[in-house]
PDB file of N, CA and C in Angstrom:
ATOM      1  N   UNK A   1       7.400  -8.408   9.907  1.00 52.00           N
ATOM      2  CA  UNK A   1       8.175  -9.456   9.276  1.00 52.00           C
ATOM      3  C   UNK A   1       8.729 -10.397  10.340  1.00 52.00           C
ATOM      4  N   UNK A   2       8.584 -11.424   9.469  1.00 57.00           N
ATOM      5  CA  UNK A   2       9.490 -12.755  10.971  1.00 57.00           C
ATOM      6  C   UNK A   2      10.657 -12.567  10.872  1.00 57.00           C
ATOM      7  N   UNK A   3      11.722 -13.106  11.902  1.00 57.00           N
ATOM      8  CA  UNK A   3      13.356 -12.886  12.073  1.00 57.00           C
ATOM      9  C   UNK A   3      13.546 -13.975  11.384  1.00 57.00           C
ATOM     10  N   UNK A   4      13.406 -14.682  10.468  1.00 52.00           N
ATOM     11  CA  UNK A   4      14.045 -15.197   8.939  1.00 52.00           C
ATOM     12  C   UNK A   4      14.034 -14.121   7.984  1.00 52.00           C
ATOM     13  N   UNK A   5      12.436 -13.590   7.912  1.00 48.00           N
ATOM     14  CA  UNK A   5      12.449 -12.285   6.586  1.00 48.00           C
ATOM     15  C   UNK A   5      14.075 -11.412   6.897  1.00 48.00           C
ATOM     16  N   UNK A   6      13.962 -10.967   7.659  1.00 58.00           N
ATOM     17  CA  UNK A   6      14.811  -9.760   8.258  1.00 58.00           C
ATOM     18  C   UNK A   6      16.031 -10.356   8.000  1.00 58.00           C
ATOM     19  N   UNK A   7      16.641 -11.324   7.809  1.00 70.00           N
ATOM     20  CA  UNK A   7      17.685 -12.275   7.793  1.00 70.00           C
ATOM     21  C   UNK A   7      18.340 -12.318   6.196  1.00 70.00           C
ATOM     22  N   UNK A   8      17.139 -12.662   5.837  1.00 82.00           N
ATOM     23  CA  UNK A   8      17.202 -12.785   4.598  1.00 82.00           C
ATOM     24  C   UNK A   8      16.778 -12.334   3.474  1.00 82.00           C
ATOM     25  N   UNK A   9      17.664 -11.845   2.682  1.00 84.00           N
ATOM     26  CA  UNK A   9      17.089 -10.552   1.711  1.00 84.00           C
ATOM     27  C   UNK A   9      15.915 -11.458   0.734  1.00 84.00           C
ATOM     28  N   UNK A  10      16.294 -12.085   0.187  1.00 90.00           N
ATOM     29  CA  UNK A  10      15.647 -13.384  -0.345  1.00 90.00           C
ATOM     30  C   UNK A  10      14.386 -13.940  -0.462  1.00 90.00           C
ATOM     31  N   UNK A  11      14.333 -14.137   0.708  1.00 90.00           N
ATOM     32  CA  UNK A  11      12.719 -14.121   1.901  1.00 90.00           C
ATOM     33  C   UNK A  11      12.207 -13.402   1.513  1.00 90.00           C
ATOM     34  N   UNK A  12      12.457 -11.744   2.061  1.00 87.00           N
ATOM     35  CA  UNK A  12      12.042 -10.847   1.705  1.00 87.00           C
ATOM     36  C   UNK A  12      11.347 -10.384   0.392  1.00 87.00           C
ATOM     37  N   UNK A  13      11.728 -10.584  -0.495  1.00 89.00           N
ATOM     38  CA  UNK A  13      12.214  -9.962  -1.950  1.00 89.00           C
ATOM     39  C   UNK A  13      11.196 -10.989  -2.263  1.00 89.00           C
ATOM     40  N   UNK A  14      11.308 -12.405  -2.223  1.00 92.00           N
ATOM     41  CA  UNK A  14      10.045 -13.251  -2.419  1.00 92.00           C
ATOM     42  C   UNK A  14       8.538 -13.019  -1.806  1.00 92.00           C
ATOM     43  N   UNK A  15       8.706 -12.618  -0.069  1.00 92.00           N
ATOM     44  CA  UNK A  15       7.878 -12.545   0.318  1.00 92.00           C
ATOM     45  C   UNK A  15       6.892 -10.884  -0.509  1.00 92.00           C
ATOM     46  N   UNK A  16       7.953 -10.100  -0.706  1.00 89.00           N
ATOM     47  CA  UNK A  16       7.255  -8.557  -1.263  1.00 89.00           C
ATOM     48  C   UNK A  16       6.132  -9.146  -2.957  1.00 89.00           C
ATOM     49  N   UNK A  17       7.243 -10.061  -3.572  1.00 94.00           N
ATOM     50  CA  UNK A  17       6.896 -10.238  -5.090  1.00 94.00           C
ATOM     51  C   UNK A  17       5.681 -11.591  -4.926  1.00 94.00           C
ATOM     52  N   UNK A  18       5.013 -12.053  -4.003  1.00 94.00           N
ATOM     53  CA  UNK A  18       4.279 -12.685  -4.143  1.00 94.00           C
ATOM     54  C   UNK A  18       3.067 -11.932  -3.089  1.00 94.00           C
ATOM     55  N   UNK A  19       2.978 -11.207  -2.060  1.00 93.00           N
ATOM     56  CA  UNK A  19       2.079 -10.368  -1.663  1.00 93.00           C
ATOM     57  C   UNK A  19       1.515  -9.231  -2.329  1.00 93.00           C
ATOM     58  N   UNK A  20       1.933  -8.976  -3.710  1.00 91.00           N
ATOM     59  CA  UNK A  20       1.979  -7.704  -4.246  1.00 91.00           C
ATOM     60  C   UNK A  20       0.465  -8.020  -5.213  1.00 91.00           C
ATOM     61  N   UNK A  21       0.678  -9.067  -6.088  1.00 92.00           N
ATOM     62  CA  UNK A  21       0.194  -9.395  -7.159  1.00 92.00           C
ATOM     63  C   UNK A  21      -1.295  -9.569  -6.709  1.00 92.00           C
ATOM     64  N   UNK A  22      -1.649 -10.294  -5.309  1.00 92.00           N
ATOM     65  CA  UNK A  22      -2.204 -10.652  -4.988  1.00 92.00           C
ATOM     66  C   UNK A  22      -2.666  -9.229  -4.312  1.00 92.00           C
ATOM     67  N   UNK A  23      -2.323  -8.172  -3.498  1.00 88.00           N
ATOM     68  CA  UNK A  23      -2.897  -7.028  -3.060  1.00 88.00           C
ATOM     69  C   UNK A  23      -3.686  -6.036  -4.394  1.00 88.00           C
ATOM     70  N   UNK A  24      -2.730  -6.378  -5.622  1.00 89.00           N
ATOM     71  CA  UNK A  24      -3.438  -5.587  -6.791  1.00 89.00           C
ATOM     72  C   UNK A  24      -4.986  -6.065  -7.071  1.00 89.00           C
ATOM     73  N   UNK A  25      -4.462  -7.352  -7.692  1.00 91.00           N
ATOM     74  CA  UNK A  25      -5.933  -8.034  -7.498  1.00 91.00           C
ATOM     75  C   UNK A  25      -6.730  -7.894  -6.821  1.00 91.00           C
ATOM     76  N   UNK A  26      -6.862  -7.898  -5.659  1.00 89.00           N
ATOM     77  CA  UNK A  26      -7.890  -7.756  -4.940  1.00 89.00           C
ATOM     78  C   UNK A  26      -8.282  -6.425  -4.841  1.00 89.00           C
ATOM     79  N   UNK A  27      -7.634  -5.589  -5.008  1.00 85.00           N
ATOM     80  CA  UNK A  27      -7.926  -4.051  -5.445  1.00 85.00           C
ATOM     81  C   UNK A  27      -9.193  -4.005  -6.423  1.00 85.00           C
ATOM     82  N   UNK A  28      -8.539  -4.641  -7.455  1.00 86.00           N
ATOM     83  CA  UNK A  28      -9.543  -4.653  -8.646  1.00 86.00           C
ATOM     84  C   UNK A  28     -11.397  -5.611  -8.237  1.00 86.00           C
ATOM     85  N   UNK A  29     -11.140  -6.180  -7.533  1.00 90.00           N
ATOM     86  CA  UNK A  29     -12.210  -7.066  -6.845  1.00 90.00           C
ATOM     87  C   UNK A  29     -13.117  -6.363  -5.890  1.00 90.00           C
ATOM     88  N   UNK A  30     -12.121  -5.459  -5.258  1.00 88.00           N
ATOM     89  CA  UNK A  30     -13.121  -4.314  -4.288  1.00 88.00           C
ATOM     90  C   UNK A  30     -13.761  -3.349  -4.524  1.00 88.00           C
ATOM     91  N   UNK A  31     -13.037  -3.131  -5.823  1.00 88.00           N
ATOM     92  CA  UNK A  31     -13.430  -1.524  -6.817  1.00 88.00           C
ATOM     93  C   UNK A  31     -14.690  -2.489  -7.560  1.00 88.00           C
ATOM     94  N   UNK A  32     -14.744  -3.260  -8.034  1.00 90.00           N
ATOM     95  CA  UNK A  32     -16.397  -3.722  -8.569  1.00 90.00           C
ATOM     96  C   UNK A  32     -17.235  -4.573  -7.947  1.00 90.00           C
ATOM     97  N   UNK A  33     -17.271  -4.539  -6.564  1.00 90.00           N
ATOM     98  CA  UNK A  33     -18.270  -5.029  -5.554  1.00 90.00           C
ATOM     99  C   UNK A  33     -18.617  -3.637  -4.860  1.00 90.00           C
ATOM    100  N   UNK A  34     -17.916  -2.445  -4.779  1.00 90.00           N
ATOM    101  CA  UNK A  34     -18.152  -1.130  -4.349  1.00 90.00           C
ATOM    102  C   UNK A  34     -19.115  -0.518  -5.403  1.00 90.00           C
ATOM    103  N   UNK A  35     -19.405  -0.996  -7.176  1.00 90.00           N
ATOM    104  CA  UNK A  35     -19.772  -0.337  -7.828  1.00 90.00           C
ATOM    105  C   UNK A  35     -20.924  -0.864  -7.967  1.00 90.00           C
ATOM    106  N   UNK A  36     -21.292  -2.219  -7.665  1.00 93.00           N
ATOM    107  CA  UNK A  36     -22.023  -2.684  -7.334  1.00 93.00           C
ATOM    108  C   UNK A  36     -22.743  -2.248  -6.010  1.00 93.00           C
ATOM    109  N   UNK A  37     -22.540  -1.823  -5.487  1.00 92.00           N
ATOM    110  CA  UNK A  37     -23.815  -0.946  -4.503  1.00 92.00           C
ATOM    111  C   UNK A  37     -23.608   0.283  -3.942  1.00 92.00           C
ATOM    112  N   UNK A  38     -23.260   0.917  -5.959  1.00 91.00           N
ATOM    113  CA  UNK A  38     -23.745   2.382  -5.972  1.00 91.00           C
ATOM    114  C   UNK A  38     -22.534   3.390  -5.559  1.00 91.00           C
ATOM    115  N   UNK A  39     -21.868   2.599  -4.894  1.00 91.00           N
ATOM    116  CA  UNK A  39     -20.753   3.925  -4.863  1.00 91.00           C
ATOM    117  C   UNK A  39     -20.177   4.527  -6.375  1.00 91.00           C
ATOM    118  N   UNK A  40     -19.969   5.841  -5.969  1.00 92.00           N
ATOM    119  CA  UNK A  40     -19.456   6.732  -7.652  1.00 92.00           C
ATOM    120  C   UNK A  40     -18.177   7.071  -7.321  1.00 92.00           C
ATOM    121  N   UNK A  41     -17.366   7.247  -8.625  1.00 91.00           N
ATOM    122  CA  UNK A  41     -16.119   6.495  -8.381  1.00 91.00           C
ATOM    123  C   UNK A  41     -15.239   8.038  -7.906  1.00 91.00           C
ATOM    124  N   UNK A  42     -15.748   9.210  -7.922  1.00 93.00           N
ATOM    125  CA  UNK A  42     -15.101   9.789  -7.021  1.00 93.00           C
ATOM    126  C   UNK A  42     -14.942  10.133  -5.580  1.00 93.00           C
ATOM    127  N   UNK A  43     -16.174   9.205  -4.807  1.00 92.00           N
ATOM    128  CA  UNK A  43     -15.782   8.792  -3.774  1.00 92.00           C
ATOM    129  C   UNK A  43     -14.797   7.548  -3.472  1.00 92.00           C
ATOM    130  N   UNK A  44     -15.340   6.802  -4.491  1.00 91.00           N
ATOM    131  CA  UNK A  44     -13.979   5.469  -4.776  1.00 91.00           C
ATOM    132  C   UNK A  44     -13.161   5.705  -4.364  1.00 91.00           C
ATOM    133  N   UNK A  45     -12.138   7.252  -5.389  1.00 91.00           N
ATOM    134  CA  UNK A  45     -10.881   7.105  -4.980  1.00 91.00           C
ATOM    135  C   UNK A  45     -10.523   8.351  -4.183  1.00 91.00           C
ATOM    136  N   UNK A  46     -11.286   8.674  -3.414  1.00 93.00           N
ATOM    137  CA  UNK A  46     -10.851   9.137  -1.986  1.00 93.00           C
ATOM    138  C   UNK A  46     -10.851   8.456  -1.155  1.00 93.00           C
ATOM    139  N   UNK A  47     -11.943   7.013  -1.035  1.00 89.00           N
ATOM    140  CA  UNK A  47     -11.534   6.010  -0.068  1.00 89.00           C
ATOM    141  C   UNK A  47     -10.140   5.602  -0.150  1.00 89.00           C
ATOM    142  N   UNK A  48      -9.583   5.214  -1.830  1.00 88.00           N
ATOM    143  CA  UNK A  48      -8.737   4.793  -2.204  1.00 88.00           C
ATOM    144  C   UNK A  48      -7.449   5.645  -1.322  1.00 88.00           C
ATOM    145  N   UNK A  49      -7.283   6.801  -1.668  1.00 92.00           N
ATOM    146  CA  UNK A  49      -6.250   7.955  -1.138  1.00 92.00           C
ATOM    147  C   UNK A  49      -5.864   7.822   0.527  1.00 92.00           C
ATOM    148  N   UNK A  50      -7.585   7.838   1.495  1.00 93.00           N
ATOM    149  CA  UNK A  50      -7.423   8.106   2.778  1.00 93.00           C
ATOM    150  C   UNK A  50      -6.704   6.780   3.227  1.00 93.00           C
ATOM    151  N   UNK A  51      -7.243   5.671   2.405  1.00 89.00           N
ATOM    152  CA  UNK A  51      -6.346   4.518   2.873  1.00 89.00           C
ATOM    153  C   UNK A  51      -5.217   4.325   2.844  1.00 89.00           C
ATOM    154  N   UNK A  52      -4.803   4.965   1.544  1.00 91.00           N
ATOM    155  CA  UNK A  52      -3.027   4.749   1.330  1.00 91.00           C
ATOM    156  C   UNK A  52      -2.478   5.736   2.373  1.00 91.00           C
ATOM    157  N   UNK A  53      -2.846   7.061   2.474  1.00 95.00           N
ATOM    158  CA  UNK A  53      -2.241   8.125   3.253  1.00 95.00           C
ATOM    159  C   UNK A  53      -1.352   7.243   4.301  1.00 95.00           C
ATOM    160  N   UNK A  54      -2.186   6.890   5.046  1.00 94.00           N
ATOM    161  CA  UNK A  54      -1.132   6.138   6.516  1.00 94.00           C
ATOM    162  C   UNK A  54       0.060   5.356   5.805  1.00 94.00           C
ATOM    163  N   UNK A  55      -0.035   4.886   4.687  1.00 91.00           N
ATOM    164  CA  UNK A  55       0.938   3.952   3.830  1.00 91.00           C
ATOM    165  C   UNK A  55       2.178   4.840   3.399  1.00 91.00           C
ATOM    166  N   UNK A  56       1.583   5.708   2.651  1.00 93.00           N
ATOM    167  CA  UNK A  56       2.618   6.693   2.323  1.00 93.00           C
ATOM    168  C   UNK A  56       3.642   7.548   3.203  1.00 93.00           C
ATOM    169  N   UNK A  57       2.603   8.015   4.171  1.00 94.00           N
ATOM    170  CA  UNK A  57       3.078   8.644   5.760  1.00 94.00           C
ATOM    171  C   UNK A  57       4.493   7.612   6.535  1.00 94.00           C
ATOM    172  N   UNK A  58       3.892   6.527   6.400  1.00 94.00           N
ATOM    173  CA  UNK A  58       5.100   5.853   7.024  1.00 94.00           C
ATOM    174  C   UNK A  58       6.114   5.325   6.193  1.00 94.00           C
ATOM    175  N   UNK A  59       5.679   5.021   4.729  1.00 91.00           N
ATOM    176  CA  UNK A  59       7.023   5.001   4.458  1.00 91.00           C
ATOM    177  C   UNK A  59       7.721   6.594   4.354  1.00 91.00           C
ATOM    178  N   UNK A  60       7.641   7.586   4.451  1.00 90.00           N
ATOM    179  CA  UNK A  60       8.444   8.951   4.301  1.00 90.00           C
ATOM    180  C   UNK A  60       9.384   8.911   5.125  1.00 90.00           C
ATOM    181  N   UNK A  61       8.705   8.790   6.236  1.00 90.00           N
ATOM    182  CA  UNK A  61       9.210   8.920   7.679  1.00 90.00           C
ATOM    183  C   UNK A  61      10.490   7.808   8.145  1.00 90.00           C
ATOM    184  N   UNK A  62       9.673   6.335   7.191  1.00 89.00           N
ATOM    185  CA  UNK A  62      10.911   4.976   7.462  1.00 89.00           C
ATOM    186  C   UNK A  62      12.086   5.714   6.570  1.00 89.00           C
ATOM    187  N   UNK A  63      12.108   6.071   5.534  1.00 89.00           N
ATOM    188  CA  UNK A  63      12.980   6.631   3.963  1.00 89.00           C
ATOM    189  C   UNK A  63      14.004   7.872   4.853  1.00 89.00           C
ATOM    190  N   UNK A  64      12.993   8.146   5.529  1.00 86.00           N
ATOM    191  CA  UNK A  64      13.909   9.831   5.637  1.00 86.00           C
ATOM    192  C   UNK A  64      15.085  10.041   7.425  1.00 86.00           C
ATOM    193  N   UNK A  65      14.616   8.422   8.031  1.00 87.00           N
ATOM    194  CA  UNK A  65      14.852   8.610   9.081  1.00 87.00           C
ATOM    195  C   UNK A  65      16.868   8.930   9.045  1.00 87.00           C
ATOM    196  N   UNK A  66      17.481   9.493   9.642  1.00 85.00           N
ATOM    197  CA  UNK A  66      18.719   9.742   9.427  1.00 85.00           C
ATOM    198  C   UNK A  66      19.310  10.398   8.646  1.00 85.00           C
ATOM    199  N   UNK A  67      18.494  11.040   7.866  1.00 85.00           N
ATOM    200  CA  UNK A  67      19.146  12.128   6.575  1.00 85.00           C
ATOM    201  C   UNK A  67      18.680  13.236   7.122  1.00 85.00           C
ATOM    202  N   UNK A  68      19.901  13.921   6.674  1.00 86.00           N
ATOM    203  CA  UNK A  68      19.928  15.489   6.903  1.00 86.00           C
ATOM    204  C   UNK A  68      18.415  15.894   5.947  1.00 86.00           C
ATOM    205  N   UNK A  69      18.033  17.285   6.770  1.00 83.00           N
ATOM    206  CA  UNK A  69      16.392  18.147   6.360  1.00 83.00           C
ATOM    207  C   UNK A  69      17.095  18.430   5.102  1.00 83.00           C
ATOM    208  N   UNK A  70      16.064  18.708   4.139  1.00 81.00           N
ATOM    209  CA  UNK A  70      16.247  19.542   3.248  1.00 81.00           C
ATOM    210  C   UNK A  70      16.433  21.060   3.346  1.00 81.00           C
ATOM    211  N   UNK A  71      17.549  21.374   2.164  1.00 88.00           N
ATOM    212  CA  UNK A  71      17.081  23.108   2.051  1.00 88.00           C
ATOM    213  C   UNK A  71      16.735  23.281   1.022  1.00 88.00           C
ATOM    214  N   UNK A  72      16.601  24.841   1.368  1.00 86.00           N
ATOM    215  CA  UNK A  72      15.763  25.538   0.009  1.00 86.00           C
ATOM    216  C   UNK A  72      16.935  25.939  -0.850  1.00 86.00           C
TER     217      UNK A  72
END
């Protein structure tokens, strides 16, 4: 993010709600040019998964930084 985003919640909050719509979409655009040469869709969405993993991974890690571990 640029040091305006970071500044401004605003920015932000605009910049998230107009990158979003546009990342879905194109989701949907990749999933039928992939089906188009033959991929089957349960490899689909393991591509789908291995990609997010790093996504998910870091947000845990951003979410959890400073809070006490869990117990059992």
């Amino acid at each position: 993010m640029t040091a305006t985003a970071q500044k401004n919640p605003l920015t932000s909050g605009l910049l998230l709600a107009a990158v979003g719509p546009i990342a879905f979409s194109g989701k949907a655009i990749i999933v039928k040019l992939a089906y188009r040469h033959g991929i089957n869709a349960v490899t689909l969405l393991m591509l789908r998964m291995l990609f997010a993993f790093p996504l998910f991974l870091a947000m845990t890690l951003w979410a959890g930084r400073g809070q006490a571990a869990l117990t059992p």
